[in-house]
Short mmCIF file of N, CA, C and O in Angstrom, two decimals:
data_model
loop_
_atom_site.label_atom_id
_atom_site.label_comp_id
_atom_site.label_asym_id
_atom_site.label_seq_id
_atom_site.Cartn_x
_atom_site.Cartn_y
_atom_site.Cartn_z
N UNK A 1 7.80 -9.89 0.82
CA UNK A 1 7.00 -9.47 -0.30
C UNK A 1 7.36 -10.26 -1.55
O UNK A 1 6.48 -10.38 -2.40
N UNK A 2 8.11 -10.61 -1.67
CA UNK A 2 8.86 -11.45 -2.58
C UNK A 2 8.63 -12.54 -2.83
O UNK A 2 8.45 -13.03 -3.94
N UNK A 3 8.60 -13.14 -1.60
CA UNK A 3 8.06 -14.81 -1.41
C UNK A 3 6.02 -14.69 -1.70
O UNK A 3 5.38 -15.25 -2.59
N UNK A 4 5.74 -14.17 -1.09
CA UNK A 4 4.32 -13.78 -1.59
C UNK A 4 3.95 -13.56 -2.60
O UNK A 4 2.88 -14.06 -2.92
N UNK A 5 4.78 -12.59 -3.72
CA UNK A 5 4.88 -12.04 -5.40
C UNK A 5 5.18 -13.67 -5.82
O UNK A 5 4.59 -13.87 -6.88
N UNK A 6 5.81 -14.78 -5.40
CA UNK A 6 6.32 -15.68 -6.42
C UNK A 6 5.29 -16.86 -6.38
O UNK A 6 5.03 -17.62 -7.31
N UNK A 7 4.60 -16.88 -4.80
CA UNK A 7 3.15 -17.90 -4.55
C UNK A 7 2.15 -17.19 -5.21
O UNK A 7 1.19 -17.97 -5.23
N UNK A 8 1.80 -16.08 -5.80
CA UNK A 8 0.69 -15.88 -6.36
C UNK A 8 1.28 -15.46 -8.04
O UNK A 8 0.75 -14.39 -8.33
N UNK A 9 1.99 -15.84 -8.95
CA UNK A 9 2.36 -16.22 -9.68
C UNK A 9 1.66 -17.01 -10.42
O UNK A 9 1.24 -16.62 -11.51
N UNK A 10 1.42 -18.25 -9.96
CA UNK A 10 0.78 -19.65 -10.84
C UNK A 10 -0.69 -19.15 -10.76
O UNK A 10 -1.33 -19.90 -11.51
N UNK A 11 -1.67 -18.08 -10.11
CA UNK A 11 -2.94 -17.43 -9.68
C UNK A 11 -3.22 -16.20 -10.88
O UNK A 11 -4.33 -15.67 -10.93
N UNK A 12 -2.07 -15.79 -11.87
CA UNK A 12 -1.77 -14.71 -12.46
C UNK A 12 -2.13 -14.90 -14.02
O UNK A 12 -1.41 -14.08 -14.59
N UNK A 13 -2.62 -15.34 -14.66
CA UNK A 13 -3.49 -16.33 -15.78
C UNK A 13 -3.82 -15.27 -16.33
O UNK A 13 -4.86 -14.79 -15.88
N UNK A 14 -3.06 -14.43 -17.57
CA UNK A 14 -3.52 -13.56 -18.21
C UNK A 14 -2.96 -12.11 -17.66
O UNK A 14 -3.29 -10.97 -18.00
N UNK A 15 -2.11 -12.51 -16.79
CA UNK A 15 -1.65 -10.99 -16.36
C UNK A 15 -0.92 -9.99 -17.60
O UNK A 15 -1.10 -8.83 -17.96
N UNK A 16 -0.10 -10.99 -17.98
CA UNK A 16 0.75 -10.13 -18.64
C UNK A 16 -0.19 -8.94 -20.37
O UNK A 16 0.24 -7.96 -20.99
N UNK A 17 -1.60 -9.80 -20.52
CA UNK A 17 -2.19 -9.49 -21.24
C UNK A 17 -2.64 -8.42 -20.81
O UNK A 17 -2.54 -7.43 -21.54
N UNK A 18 -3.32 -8.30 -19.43
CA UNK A 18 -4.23 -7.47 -19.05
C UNK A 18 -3.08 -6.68 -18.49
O UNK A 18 -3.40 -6.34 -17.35
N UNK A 19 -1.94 -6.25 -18.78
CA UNK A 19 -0.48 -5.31 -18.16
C UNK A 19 -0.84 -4.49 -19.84
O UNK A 19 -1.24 -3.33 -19.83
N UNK A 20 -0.67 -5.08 -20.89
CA UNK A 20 -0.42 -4.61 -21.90
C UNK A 20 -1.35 -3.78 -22.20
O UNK A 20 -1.02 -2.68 -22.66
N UNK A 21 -2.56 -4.06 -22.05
CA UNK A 21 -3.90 -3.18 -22.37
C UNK A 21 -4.25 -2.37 -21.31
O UNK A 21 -5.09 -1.55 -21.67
N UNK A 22 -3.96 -2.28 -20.22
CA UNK A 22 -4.05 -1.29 -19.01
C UNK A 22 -3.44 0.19 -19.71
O UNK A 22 -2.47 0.45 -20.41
N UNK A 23 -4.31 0.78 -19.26
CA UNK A 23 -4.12 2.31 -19.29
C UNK A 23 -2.95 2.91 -18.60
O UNK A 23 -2.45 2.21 -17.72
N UNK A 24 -2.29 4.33 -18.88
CA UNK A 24 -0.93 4.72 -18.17
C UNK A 24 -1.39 4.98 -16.89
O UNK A 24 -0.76 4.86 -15.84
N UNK A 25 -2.51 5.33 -17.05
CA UNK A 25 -3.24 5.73 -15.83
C UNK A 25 -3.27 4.68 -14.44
O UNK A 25 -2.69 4.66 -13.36
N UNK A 26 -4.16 3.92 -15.06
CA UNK A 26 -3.82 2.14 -14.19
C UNK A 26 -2.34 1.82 -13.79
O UNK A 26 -1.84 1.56 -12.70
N UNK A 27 -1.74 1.96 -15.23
CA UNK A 27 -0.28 1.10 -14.45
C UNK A 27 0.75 2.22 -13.80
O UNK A 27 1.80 1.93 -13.22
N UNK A 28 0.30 3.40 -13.97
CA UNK A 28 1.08 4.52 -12.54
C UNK A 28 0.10 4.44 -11.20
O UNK A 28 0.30 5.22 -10.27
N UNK A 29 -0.64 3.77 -11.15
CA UNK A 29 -1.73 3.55 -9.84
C UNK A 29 -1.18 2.54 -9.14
O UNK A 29 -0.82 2.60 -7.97
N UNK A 30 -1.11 1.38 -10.06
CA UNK A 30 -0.33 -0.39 -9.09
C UNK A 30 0.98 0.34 -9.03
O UNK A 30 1.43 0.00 -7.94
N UNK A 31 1.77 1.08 -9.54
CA UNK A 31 3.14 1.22 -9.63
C UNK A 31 3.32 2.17 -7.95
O UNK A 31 4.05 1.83 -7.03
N UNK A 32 2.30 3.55 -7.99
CA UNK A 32 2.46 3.81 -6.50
C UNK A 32 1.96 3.42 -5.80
O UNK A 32 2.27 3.86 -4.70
N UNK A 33 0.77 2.26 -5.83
CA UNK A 33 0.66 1.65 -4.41
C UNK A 33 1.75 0.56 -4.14
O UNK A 33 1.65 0.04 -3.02
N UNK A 34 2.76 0.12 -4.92
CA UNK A 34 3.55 -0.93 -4.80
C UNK A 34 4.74 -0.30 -4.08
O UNK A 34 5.40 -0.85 -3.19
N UNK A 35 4.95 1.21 -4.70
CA UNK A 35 6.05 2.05 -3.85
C UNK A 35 5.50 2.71 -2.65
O UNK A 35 5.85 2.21 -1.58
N UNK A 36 4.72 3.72 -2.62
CA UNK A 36 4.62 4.99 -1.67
C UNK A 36 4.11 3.77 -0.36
O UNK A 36 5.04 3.30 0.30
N UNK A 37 2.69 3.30 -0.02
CA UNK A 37 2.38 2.67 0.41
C UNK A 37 3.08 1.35 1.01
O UNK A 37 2.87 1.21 2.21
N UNK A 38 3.81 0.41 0.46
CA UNK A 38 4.35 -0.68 0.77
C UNK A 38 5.73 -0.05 1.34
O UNK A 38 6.04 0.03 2.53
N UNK A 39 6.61 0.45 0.09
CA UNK A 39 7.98 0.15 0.08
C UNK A 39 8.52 1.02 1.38
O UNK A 39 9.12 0.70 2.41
N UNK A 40 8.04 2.21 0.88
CA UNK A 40 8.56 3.47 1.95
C UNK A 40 8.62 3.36 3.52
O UNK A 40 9.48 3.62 4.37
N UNK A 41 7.03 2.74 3.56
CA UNK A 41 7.08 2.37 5.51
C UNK A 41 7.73 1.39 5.86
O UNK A 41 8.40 1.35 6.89
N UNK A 42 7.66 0.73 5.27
CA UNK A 42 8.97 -0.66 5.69
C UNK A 42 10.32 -0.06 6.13
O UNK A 42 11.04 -0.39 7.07
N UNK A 43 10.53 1.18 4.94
CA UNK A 43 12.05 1.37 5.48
C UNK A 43 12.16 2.79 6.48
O UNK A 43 13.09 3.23 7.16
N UNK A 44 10.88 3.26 6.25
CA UNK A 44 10.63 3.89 7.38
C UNK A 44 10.55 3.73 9.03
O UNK A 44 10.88 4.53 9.91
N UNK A 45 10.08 2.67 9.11
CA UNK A 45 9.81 1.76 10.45
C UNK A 45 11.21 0.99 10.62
O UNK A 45 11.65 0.79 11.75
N UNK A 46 11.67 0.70 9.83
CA UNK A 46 13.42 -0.10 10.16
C UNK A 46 14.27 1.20 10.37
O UNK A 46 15.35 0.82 10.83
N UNK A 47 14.28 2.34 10.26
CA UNK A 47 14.53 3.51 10.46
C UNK A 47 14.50 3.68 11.87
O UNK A 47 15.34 3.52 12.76
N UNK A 48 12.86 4.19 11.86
CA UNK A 48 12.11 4.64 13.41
C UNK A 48 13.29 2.95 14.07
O UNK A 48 14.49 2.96 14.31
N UNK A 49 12.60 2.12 14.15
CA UNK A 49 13.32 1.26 15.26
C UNK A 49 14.93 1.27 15.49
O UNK A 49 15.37 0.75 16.51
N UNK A 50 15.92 1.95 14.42
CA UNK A 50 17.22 1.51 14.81
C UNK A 50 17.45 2.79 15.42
O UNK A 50 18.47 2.75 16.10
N UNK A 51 16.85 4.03 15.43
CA UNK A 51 16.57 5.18 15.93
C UNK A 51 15.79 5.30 17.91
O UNK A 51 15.92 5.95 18.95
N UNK A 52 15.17 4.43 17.44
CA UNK A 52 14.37 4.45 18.87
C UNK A 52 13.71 3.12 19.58
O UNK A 52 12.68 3.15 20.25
N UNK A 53 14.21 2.35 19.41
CA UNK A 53 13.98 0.79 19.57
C UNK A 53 12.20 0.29 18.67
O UNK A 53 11.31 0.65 17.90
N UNK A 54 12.59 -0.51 19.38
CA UNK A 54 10.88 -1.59 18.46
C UNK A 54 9.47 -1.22 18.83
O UNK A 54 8.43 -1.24 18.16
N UNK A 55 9.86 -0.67 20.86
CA UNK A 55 8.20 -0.43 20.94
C UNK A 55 7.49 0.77 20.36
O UNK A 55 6.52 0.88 19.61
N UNK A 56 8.46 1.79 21.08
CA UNK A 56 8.23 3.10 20.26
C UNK A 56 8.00 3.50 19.14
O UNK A 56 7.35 4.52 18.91
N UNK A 57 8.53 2.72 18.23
CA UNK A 57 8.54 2.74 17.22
C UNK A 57 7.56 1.94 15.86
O UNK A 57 7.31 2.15 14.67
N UNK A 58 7.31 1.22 16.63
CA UNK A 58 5.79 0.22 16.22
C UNK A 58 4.43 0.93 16.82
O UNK A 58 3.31 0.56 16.50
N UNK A 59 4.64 1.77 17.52
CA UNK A 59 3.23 1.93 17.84
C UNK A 59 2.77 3.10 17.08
O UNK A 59 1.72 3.64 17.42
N UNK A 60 3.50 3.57 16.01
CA UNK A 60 3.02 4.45 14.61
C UNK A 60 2.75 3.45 13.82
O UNK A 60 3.17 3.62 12.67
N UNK A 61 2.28 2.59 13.98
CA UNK A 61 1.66 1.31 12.79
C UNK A 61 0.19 1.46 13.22
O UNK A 61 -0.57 0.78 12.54
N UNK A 62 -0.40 2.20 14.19
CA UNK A 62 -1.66 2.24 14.46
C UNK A 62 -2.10 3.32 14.26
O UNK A 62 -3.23 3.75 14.49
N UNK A 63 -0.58 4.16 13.51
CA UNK A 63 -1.82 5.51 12.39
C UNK A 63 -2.36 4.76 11.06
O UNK A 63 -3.44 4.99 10.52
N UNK A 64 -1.37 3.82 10.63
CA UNK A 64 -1.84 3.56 9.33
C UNK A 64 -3.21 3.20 8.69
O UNK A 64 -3.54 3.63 7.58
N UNK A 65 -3.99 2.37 9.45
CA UNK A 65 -5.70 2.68 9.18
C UNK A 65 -6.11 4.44 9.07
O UNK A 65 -6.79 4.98 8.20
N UNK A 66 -5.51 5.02 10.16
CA UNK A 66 -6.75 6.45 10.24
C UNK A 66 -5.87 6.75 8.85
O UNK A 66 -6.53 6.65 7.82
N UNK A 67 -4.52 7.09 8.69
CA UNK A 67 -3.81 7.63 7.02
C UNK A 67 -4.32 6.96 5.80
O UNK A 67 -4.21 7.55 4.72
N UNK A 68 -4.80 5.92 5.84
CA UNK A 68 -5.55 5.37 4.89
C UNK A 68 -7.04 5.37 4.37
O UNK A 68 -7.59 4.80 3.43
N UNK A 69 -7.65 6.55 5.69
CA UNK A 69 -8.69 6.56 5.42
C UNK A 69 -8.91 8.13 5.43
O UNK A 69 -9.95 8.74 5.21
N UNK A 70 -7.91 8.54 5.68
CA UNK A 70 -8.50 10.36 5.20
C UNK A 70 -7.65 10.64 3.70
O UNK A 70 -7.80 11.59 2.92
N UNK A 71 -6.67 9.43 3.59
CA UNK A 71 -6.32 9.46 1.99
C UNK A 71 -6.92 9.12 0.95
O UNK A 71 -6.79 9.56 -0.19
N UNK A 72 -8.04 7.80 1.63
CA UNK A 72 -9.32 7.31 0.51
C UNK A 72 -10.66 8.59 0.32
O UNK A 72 -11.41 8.84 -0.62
N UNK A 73 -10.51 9.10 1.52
CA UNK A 73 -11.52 10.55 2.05
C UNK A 73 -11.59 11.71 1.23
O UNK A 73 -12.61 12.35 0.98
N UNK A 74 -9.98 12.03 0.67
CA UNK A 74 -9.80 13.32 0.76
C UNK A 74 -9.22 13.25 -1.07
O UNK A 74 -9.49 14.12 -1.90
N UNK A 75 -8.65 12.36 -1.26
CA UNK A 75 -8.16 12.36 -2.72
C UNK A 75 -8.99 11.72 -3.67
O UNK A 75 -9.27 12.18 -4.78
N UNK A 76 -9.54 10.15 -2.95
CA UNK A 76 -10.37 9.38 -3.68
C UNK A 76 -12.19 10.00 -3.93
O UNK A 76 -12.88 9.99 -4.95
N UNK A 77 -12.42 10.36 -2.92
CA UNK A 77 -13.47 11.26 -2.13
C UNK A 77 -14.72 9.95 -1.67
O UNK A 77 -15.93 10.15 -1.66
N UNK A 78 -14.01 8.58 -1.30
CA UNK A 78 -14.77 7.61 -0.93
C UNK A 78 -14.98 7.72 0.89
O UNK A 78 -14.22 7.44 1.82
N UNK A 79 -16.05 8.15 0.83
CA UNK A 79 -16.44 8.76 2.37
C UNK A 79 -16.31 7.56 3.54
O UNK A 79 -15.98 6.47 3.07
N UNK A 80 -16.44 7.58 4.36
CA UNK A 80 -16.43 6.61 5.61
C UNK A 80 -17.70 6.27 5.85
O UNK A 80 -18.56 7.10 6.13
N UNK A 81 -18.01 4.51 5.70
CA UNK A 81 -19.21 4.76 5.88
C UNK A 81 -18.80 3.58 7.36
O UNK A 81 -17.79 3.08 7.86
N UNK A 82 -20.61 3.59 7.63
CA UNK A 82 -20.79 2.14 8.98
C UNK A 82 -21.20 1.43 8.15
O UNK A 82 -22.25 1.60 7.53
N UNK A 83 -20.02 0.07 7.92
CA UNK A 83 -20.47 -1.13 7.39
C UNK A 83 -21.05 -2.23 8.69
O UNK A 83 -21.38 -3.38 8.43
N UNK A 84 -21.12 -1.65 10.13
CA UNK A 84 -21.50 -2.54 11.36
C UNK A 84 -22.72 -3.32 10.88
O UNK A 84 -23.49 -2.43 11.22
N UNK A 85 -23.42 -4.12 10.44
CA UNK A 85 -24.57 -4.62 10.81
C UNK A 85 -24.74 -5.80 11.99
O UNK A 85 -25.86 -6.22 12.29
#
């Protein structure tokens, strides 16, 4: 995550402006998707695996779509749609 945060850096042209004028609202929003979302399952899943090896333990990475979408569902209230065409 780190190495990724430092390549999109030179892409960031005005960030620090648009940090300053952001609402508390906004910057407690990037602040928990940067924690709850990112940080937590990482050390959750290095957890699950030293607990129960790699397979077992990776194959709760294929709730994370359906948890992401009854959390956009249910809090955001952005419904599920069919984007299939």
């Amino acid at each position: 995550m780190i190495a990724g945060t430092l390549c999109m850096v030179p892409f960031s042209g005005g960030l620090w402006t648009s940090i300053q004028h952001a609402s508390v609202e906004s910057t407690l929003t990037v602040v928990y998707l940067g924690l709850l979302p990112t940080v937590i399952p990482y050390f959750a899943i290095a957890y699950a695996i030293a607990k129960q090896g790699s397979s077992e333990a990776t194959s709760s990475l294929y709730l994370t779509p359906a948890v992401a979408i009854l959390i956009s569902w249910l809090w955001l209230g952005e419904a599920p749609t069919n984007t299939i065409t």
